[in-house]
mmCIF file of C-alpha atoms in Angstrom:
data_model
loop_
_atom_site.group_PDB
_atom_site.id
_atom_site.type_symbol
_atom_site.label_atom_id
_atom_site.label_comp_id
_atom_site.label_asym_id
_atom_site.label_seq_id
_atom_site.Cartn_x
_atom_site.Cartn_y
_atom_site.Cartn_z
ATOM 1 C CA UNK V 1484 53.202 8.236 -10.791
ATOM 2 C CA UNK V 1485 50.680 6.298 -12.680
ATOM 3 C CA UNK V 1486 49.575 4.517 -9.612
ATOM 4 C CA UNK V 1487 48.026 7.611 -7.878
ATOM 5 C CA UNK V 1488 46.409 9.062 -10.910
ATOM 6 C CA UNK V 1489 44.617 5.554 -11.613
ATOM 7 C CA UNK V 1490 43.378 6.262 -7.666
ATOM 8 C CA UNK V 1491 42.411 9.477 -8.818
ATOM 9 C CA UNK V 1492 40.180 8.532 -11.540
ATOM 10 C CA UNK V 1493 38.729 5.269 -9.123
ATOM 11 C CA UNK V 1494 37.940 8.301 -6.739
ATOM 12 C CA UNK V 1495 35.855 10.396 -9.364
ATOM 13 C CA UNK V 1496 33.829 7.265 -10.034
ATOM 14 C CA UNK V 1497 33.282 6.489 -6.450
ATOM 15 C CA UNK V 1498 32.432 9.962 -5.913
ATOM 16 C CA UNK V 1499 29.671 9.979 -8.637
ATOM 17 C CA UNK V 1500 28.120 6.987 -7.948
ATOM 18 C CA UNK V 1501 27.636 8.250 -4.996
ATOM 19 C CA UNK V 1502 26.230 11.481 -5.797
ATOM 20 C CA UNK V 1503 23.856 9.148 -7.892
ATOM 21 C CA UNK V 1504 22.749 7.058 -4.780
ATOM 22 C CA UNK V 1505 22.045 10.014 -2.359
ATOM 23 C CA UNK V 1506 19.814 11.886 -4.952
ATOM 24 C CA UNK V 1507 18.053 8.433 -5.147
ATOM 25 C CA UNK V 1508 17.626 7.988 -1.221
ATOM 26 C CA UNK V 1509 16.104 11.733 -1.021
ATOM 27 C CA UNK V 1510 13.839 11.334 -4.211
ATOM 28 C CA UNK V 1511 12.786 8.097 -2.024
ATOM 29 C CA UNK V 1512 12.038 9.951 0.985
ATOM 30 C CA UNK V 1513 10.023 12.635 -0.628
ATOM 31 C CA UNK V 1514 7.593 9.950 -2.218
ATOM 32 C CA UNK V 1515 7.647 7.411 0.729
ATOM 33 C CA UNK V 1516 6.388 10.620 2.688
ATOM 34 C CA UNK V 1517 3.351 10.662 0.090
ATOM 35 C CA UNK V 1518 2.818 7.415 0.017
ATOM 36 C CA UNK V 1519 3.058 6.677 3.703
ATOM 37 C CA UNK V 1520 -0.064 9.429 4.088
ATOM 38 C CA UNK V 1521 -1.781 7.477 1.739
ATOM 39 C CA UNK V 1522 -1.577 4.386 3.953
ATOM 40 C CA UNK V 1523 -2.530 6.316 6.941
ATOM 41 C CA UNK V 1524 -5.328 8.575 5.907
ATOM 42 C CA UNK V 1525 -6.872 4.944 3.799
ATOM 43 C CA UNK V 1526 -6.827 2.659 7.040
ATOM 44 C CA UNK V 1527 -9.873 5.050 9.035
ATOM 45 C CA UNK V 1528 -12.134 3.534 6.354
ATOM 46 C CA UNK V 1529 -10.676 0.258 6.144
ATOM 47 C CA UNK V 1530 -11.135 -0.208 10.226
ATOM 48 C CA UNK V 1531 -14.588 1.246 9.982
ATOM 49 C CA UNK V 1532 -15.657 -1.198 6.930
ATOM 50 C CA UNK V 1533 -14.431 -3.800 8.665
ATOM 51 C CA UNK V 1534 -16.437 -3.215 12.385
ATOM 52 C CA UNK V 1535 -19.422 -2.718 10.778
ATOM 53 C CA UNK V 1536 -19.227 -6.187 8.729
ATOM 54 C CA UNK V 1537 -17.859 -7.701 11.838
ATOM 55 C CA UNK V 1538 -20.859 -6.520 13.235
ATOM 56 C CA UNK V 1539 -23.651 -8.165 10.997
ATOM 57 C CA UNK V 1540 -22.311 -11.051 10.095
ATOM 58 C CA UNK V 1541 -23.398 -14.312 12.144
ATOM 59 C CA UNK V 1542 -22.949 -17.929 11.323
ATOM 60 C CA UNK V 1543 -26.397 -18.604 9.337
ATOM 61 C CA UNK V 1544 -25.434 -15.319 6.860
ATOM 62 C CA UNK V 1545 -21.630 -17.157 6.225
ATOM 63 C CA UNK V 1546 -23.924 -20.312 4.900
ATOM 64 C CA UNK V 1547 -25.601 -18.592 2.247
ATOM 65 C CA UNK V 1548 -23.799 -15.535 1.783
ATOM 66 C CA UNK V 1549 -21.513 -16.078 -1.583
ATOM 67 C CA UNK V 1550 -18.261 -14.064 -0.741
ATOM 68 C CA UNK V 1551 -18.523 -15.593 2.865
ATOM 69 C CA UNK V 1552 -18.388 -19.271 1.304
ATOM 70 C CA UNK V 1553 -16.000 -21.554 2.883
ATOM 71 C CA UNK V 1554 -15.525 -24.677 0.291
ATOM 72 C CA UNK V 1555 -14.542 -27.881 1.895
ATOM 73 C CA UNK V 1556 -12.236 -28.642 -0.535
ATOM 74 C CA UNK V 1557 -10.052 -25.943 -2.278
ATOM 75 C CA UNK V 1558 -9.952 -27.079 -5.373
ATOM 76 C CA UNK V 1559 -9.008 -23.882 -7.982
ATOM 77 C CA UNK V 1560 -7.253 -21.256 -6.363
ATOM 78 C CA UNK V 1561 -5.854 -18.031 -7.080
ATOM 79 C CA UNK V 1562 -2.589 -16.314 -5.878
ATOM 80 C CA UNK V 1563 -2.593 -12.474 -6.766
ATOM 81 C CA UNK V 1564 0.962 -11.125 -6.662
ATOM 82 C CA UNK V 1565 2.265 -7.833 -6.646
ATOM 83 C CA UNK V 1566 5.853 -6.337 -7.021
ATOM 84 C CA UNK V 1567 7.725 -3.003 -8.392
ATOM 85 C CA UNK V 1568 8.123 -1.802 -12.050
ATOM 86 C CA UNK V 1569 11.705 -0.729 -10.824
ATOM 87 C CA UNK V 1570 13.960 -1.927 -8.729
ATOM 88 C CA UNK V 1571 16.844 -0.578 -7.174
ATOM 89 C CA UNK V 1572 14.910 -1.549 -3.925
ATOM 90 C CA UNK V 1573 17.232 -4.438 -2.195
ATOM 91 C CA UNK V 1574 15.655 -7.805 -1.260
ATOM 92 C CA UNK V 1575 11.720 -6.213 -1.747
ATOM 93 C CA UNK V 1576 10.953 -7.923 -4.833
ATOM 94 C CA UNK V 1577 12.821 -11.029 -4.318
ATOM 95 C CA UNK V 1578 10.952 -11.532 -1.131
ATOM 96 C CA UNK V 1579 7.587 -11.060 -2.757
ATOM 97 C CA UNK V 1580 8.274 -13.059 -5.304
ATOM 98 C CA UNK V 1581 9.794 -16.298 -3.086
ATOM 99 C CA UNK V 1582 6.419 -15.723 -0.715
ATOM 100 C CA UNK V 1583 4.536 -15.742 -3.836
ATOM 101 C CA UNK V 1584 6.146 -18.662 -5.052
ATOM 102 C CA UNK V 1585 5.359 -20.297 -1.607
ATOM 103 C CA UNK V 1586 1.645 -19.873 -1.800
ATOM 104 C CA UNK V 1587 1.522 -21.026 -5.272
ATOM 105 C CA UNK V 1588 3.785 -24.328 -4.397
ATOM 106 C CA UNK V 1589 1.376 -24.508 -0.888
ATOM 107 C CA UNK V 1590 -1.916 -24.213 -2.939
ATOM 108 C CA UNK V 1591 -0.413 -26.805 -5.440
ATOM 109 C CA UNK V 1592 0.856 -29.552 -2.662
ATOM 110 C CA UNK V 1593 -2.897 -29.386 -1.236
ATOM 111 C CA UNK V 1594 -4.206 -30.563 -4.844
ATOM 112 C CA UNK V 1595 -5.555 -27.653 -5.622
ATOM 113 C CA UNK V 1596 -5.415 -26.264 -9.071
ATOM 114 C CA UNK V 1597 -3.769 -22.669 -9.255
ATOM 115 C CA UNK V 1598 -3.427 -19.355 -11.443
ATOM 116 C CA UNK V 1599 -0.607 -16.704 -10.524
ATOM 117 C CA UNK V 1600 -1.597 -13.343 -11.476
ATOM 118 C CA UNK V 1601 1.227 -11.001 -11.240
ATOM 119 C CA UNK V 1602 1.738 -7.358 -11.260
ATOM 120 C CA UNK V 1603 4.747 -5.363 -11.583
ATOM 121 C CA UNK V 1604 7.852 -5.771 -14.370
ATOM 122 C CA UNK V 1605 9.743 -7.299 -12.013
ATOM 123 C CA UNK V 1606 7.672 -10.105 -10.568
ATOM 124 C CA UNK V 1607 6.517 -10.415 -14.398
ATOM 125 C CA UNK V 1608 10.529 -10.899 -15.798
ATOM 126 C CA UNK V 1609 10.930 -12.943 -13.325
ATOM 127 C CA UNK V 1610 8.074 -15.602 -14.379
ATOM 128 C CA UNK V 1611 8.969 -14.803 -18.058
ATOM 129 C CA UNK V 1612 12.579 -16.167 -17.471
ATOM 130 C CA UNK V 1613 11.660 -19.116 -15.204
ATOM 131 C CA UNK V 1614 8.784 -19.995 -17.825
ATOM 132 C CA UNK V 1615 6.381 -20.258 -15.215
ATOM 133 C CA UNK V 1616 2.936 -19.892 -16.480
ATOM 134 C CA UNK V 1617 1.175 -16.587 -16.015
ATOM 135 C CA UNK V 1618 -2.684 -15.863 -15.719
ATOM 136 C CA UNK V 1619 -2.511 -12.215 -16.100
ATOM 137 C CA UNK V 1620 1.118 -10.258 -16.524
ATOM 138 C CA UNK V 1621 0.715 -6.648 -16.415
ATOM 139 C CA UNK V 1622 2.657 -3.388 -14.891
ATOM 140 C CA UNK V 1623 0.224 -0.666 -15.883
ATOM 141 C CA UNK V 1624 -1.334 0.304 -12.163
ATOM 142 C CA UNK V 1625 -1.754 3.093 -11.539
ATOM 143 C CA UNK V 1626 0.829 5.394 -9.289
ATOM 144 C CA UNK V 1627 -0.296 6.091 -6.957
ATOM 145 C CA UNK V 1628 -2.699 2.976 -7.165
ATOM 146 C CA UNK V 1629 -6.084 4.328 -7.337
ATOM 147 C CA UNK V 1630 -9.643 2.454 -6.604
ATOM 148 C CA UNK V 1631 -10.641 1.412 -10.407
ATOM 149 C CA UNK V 1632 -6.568 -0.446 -9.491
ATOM 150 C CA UNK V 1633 -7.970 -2.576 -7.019
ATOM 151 C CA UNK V 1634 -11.219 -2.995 -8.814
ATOM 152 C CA UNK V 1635 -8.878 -4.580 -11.894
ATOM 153 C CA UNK V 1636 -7.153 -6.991 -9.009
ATOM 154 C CA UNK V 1637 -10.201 -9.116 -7.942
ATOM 155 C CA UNK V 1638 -13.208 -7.266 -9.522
ATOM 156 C CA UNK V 1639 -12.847 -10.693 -12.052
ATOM 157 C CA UNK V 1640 -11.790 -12.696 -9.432
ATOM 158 C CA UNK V 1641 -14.295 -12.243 -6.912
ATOM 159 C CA UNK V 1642 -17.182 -12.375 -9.411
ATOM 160 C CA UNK V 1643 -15.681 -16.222 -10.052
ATOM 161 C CA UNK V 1644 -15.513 -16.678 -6.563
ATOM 162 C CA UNK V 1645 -19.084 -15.953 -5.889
ATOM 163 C CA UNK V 1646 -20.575 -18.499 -8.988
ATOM 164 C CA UNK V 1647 -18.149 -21.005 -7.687
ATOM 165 C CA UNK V 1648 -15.715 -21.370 -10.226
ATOM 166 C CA UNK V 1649 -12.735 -20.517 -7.697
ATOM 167 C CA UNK V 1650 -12.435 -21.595 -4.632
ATOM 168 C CA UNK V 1651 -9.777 -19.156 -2.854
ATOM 169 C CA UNK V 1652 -7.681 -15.977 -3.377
ATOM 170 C CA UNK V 1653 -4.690 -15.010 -1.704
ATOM 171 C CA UNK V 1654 -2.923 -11.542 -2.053
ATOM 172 C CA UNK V 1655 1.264 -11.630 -1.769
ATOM 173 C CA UNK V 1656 2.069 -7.999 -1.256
ATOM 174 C CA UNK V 1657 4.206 -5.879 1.104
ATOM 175 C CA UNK V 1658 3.084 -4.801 4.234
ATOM 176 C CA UNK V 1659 3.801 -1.123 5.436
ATOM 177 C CA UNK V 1660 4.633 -1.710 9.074
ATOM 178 C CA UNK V 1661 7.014 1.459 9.558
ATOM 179 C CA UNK V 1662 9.854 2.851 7.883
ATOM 180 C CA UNK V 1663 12.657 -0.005 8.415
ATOM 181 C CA UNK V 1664 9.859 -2.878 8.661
ATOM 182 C CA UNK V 1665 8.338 -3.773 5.289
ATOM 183 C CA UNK V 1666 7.758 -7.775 4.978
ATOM 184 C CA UNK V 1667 6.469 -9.795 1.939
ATOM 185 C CA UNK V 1668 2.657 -11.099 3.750
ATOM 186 C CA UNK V 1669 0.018 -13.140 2.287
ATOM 187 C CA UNK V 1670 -3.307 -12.083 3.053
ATOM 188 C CA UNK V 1671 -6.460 -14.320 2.531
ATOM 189 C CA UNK V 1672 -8.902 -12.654 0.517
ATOM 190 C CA UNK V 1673 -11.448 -14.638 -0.462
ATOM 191 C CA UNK V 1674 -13.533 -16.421 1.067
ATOM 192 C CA UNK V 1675 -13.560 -13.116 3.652
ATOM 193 C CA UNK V 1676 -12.488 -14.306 6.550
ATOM 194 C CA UNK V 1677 -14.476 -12.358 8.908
ATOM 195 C CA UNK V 1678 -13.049 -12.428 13.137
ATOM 196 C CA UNK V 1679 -15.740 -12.789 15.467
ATOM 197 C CA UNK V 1680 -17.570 -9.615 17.197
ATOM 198 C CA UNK V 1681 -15.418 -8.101 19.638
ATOM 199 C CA UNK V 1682 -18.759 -6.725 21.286
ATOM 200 C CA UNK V 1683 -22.303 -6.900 21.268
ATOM 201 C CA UNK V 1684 -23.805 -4.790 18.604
ATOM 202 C CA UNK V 1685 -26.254 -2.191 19.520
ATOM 203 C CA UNK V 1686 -30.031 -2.932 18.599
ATOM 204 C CA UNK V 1687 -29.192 -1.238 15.489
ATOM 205 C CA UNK V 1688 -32.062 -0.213 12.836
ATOM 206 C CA UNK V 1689 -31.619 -2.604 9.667
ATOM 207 C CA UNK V 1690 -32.235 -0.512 6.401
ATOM 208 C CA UNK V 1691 -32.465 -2.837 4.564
ATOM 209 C CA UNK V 1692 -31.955 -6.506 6.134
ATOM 210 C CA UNK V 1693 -28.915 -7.357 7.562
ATOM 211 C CA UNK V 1694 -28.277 -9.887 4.829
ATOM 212 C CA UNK V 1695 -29.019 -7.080 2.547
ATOM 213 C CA UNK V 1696 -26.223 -4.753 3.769
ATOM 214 C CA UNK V 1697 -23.765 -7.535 4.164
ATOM 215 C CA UNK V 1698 -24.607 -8.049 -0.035
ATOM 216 C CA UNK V 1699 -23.534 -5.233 -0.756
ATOM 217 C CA UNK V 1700 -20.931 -4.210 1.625
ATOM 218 C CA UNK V 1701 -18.826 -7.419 0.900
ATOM 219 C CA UNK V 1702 -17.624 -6.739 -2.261
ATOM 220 C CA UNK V 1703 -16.682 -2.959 -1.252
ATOM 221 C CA UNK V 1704 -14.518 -4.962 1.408
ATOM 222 C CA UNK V 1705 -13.052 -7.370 -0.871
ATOM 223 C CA UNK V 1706 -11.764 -4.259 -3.558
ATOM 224 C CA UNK V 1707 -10.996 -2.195 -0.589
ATOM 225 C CA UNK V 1708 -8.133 -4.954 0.723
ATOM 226 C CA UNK V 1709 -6.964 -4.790 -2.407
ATOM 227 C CA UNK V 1710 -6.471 -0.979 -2.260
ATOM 228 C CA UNK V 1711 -5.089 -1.033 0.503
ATOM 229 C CA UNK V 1712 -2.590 -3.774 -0.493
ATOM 230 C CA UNK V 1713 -1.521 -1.697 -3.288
ATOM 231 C CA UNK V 1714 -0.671 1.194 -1.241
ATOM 232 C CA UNK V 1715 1.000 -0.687 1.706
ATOM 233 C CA UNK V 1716 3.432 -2.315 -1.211
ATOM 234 C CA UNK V 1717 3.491 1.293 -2.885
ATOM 235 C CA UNK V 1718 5.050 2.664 0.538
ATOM 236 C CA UNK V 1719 7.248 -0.189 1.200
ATOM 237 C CA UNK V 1720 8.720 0.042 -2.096
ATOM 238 C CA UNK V 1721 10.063 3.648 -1.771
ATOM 239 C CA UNK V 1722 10.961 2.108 1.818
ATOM 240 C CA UNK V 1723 12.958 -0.444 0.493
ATOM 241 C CA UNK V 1724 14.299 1.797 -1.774
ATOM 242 C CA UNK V 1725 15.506 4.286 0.482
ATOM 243 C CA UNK V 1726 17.096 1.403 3.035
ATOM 244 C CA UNK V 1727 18.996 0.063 -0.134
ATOM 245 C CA UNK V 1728 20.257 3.563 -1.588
ATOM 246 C CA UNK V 1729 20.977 5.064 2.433
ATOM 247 C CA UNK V 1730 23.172 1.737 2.283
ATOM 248 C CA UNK V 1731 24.863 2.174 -1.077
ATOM 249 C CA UNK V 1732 25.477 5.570 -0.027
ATOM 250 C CA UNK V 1733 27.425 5.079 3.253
ATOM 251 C CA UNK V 1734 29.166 2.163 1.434
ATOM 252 C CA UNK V 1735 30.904 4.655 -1.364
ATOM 253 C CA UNK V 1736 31.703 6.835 1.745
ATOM 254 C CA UNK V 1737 33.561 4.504 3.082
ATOM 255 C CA UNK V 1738 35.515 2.845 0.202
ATOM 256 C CA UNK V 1739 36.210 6.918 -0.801
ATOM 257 C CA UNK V 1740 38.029 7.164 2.403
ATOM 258 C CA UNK V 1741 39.807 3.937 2.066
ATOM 259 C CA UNK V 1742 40.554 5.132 -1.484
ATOM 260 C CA UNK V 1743 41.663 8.239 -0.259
ATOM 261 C CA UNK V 1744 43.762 6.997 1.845
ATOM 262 C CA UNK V 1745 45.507 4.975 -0.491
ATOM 263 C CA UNK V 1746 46.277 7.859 -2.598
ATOM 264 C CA UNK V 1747 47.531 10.080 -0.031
ATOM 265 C CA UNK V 1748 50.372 7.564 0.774
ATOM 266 C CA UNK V 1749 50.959 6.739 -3.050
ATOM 267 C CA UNK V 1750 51.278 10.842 -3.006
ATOM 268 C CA UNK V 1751 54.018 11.163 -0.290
ATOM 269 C CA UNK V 1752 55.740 7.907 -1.668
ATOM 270 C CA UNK V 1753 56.345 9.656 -4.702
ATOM 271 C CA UNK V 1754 57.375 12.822 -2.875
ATOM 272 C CA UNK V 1755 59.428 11.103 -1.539
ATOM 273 C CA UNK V 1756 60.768 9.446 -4.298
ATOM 274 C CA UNK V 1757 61.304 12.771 -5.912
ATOM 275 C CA UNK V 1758 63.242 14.289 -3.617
ATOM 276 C CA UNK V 1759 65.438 11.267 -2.939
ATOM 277 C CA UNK V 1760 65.963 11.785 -6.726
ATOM 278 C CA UNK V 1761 66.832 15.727 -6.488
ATOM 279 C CA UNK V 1762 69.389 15.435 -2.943
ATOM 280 C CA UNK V 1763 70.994 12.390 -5.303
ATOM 281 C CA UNK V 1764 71.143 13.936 -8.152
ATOM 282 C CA UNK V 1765 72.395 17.471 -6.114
ATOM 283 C CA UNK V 1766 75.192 15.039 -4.513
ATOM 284 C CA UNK V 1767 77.074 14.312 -7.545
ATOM 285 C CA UNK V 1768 77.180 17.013 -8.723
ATOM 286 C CA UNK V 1769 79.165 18.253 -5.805
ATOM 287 C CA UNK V 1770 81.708 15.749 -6.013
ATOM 288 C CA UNK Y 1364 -13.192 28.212 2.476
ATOM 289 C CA UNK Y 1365 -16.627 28.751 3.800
ATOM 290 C CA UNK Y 1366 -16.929 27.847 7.378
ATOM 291 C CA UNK Y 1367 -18.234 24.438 8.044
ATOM 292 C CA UNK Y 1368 -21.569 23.331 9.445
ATOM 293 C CA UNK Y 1369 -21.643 22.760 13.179
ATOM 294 C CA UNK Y 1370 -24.069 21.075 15.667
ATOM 295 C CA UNK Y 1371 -24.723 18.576 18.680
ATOM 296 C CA UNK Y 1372 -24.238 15.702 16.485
ATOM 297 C CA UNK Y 1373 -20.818 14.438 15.192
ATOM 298 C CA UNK Y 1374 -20.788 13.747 11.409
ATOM 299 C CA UNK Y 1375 -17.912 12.202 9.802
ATOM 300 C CA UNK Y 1376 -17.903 11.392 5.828
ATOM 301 C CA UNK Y 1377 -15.258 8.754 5.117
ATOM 302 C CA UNK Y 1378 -13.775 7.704 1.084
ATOM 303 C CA UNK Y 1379 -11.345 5.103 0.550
ATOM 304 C CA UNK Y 1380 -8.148 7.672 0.512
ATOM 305 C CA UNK Y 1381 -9.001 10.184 3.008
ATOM 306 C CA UNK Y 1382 -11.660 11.866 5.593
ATOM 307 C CA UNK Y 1383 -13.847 14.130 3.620
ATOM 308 C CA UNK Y 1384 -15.223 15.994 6.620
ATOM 309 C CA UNK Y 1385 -15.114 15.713 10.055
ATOM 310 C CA UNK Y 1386 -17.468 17.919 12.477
ATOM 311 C CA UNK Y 1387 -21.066 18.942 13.522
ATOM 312 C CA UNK Y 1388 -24.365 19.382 12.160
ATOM 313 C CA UNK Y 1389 -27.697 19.735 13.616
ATOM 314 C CA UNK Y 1390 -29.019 17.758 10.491
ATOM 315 C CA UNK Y 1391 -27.932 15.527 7.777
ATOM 316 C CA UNK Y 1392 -29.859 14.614 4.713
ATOM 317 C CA UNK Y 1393 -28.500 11.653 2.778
ATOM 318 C CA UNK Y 1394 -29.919 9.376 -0.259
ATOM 319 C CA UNK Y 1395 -29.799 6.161 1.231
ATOM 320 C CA UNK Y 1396 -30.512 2.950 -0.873
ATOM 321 C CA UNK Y 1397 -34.720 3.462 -1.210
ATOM 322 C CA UNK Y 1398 -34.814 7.115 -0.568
ATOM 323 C CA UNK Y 1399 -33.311 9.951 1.374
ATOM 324 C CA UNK Y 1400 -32.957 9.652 5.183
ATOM 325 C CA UNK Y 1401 -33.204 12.456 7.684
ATOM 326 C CA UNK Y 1402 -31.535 12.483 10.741
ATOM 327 C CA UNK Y 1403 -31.639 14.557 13.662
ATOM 328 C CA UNK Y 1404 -30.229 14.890 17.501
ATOM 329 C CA UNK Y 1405 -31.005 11.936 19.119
ATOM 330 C CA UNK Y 1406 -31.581 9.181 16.021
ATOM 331 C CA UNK Y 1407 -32.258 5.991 16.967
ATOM 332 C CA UNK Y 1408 -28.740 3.726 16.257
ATOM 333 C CA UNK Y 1409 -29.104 3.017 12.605
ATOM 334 C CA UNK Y 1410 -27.277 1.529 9.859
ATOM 335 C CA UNK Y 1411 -28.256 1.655 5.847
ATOM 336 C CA UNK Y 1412 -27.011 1.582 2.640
ATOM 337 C CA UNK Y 1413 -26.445 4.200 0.704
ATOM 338 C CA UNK Y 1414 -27.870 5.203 -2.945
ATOM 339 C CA UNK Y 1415 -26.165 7.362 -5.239
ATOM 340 C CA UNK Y 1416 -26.565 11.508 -4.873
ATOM 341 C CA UNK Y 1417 -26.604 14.316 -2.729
ATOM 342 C CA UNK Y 1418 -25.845 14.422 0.827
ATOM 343 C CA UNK Y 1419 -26.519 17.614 2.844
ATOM 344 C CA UNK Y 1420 -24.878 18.594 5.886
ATOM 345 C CA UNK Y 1421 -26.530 21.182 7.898
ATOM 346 C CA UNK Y 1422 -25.551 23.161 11.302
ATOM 347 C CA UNK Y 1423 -25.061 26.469 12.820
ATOM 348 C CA UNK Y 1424 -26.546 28.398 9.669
ATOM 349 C CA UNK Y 1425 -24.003 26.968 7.424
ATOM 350 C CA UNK Y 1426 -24.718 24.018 4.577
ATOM 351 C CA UNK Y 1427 -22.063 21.571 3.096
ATOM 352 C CA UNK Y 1428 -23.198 19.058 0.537
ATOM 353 C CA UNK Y 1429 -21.522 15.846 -0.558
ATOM 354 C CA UNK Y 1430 -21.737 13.617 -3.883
ATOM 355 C CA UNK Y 1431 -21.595 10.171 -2.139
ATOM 356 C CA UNK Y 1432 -22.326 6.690 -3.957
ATOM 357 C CA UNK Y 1433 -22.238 3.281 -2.684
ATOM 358 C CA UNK Y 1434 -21.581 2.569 0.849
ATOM 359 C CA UNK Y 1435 -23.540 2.664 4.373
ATOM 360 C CA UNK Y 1436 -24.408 5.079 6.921
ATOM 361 C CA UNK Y 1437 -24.161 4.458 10.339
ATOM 362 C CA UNK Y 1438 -25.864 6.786 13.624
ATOM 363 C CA UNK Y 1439 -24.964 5.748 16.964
ATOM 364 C CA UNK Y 1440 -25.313 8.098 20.191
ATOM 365 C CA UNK Y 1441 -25.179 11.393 17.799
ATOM 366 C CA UNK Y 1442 -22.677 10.153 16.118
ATOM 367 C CA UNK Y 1443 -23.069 9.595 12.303
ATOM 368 C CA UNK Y 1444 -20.446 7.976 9.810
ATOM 369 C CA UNK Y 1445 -20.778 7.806 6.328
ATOM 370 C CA UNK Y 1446 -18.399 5.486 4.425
ATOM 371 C CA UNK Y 1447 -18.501 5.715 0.991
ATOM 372 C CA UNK Y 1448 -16.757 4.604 -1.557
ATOM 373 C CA UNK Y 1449 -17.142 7.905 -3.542
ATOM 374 C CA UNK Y 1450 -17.376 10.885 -1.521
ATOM 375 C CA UNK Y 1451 -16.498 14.687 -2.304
ATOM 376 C CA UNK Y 1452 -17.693 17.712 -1.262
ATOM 377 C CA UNK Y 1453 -19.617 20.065 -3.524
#
């Protein structure tokens, strides 16, 4: 008797956790869906940026051009990286943080000197606990992540880059690829690393020099990889989120059928029981 | 909304989040870095910076202007892009 009502109540629990997870999953769907046309409608300007600075830059404008710098020797670097405030989200933070932590350790076995700054609680806790030492710790971005955001990244940074007093910056955030593909990259940020032309430019009209556009264009590219960062890990978070909580979902489906199972035979056992009882108890009183 | 300004040229006004405007004009006005810049069917390919201020967007007897700051403008074959980094129609 007791056995099926202590089901019963397991059952309820099951059942509300459950309720719990699927609300989570759709509220995850709803923003990835935002967040997802934030990625898409950013990434015409990112490609066109990027063409355009592919387009002007040649090897004598990398010499003297300060954001285009490439030291010989890396000698203070910075890793920038980026996580959730929340979690919930499955393995997403604990893969940013572990390629995080591999840049940092990569940066450190080339003898270079390196600062973490991190962003998001849970990257944040995470340093806090391990007592690993912390340039900037903050979870205030903005959500969604807007432009001053990525200004507050590597407006600093960059600025030290160009006078010399850094010598590279790498980015550890989460790339958007599609729904079900969101993995922990490190992008190089500074010095830009600029591909070769993939054609021959036009005879385009200069206004001003080519070295003068390039000057000012440069740092617009360098805040706008941030941006995008921030909204490619934005996305992929509510990705990862809704992975993790489709998961925990179809899990308490299934242990609510095992469980119901369970109870249905703990049911008919007592039935049974009971009415072995009654036809006994009938029987003698017969005789 | 108004209708939009249309033209032989293609003009497209690009911010970091989104595609301000995509369509024709017959002319485009725009404060580049050391002045405004004209530009009309058949522009030479181009690329400048851009100042801070007003861009107009004219075409088919209609007028759309733009607050733009910091960023470039490119022409090539009738085809003009503006990228900036602030950008919103006025």
């Amino acid at each position: 008797m007791a056995r099926s009502r202590d089901i019963h109540r397991r059952m309820k629990s099951v059942d509300n956790t459950r309720k719990i997870t699927r609300t989570m999953e759709m509220v995850a769907t709803a923003k990835l869906r935002q967040a997802q046309r934030r990625v898409i409608e950013s990434r015409e300007y990112a490609r066109r940026l990027t063409e355009v600075i592919q387009g002007l830059v040649t090897p004598e404008l990398a010499e003297v051009e300060p954001l285009l710098r490439e030291p010989e020797q890396v000698r203070r670097a910075a890793v920038v990286l980026l996580s959730s405030n929340r979690g919930l989200c499955g393995s997403f933070n604990s893969g940013l943080i572990r390629t995080g932590m591999a840049k940092v350790a990569e940066f450190g076995a080339a003898g270079a000197e390196t600062e973490l700054h991190v962003y998001g609680t849970k990257a944040v806790s995470y340093c806090r606990y391990r007592e690993i030492p912390m340039a900037t710790a903050r979870n205030d971005l903005g959500d969604p992540p807007g432009q001053d955001d990525a200004q507050t990244l590597v407006g600093n940074l960059a600025r030290r880059f160009a006078d010399g007093s850094l010598d590279a910056v790498s980015l550890v955030f989460a790339e958007f690829r599609n729904m079900v593909s969101t993995p922990p990259v490190v992008k190089q940020v500074l010095p830009v690393s600029v591909d070769a032309p993939t054609s021959v430019s036009p005879y385009y009209i200069l206004d001003p020099s080519a070295d003068g556009i390039l000057g000012a264009l440069l740092p617009l590219y360098v805040t706008n990889s941030a941006f995008s960062a921030l909204l490619e890990t934005a996305a992929a978070e509510q990705a990862a989120r809704r992975t993790a909580m489709k998961a925990a979902t179809d899990n308490a489906e299934d242990f609510l059928n095992t469980l119901r199972r369970t109870f249905n035979r703990a049911r008919q056992a007592e039935i049974t029981n009971q009415i072995a009882e009654i036809i006994g108890g009938a029987a003698a009183l017969e005789d | 909304m108004s209708p939009a300004p249309d033209g032989p040229m293609r003009i497209r006004v690009i911010s970091p989040t989104r595609a301000v405007f995509d369509g024709g004009a017959e002319s485009v006005v725009a404060p580049a870095h050391d002045g405004e810049v004209g530009i009309l069917r058949g522009h030479a390919p181009m690329v400048t910076l851009l100042g801070e201020g007003v861009m107009t967007v004219r075409g088919g007897g209609e007028t759309q202007e733009f607050q733009v700051s910091r960023g470039f403008l490119q022409v090539l074959n009738d085809d003009v892009t503006v990228l900036a980094e602030q950008a919103a129609p006025l």
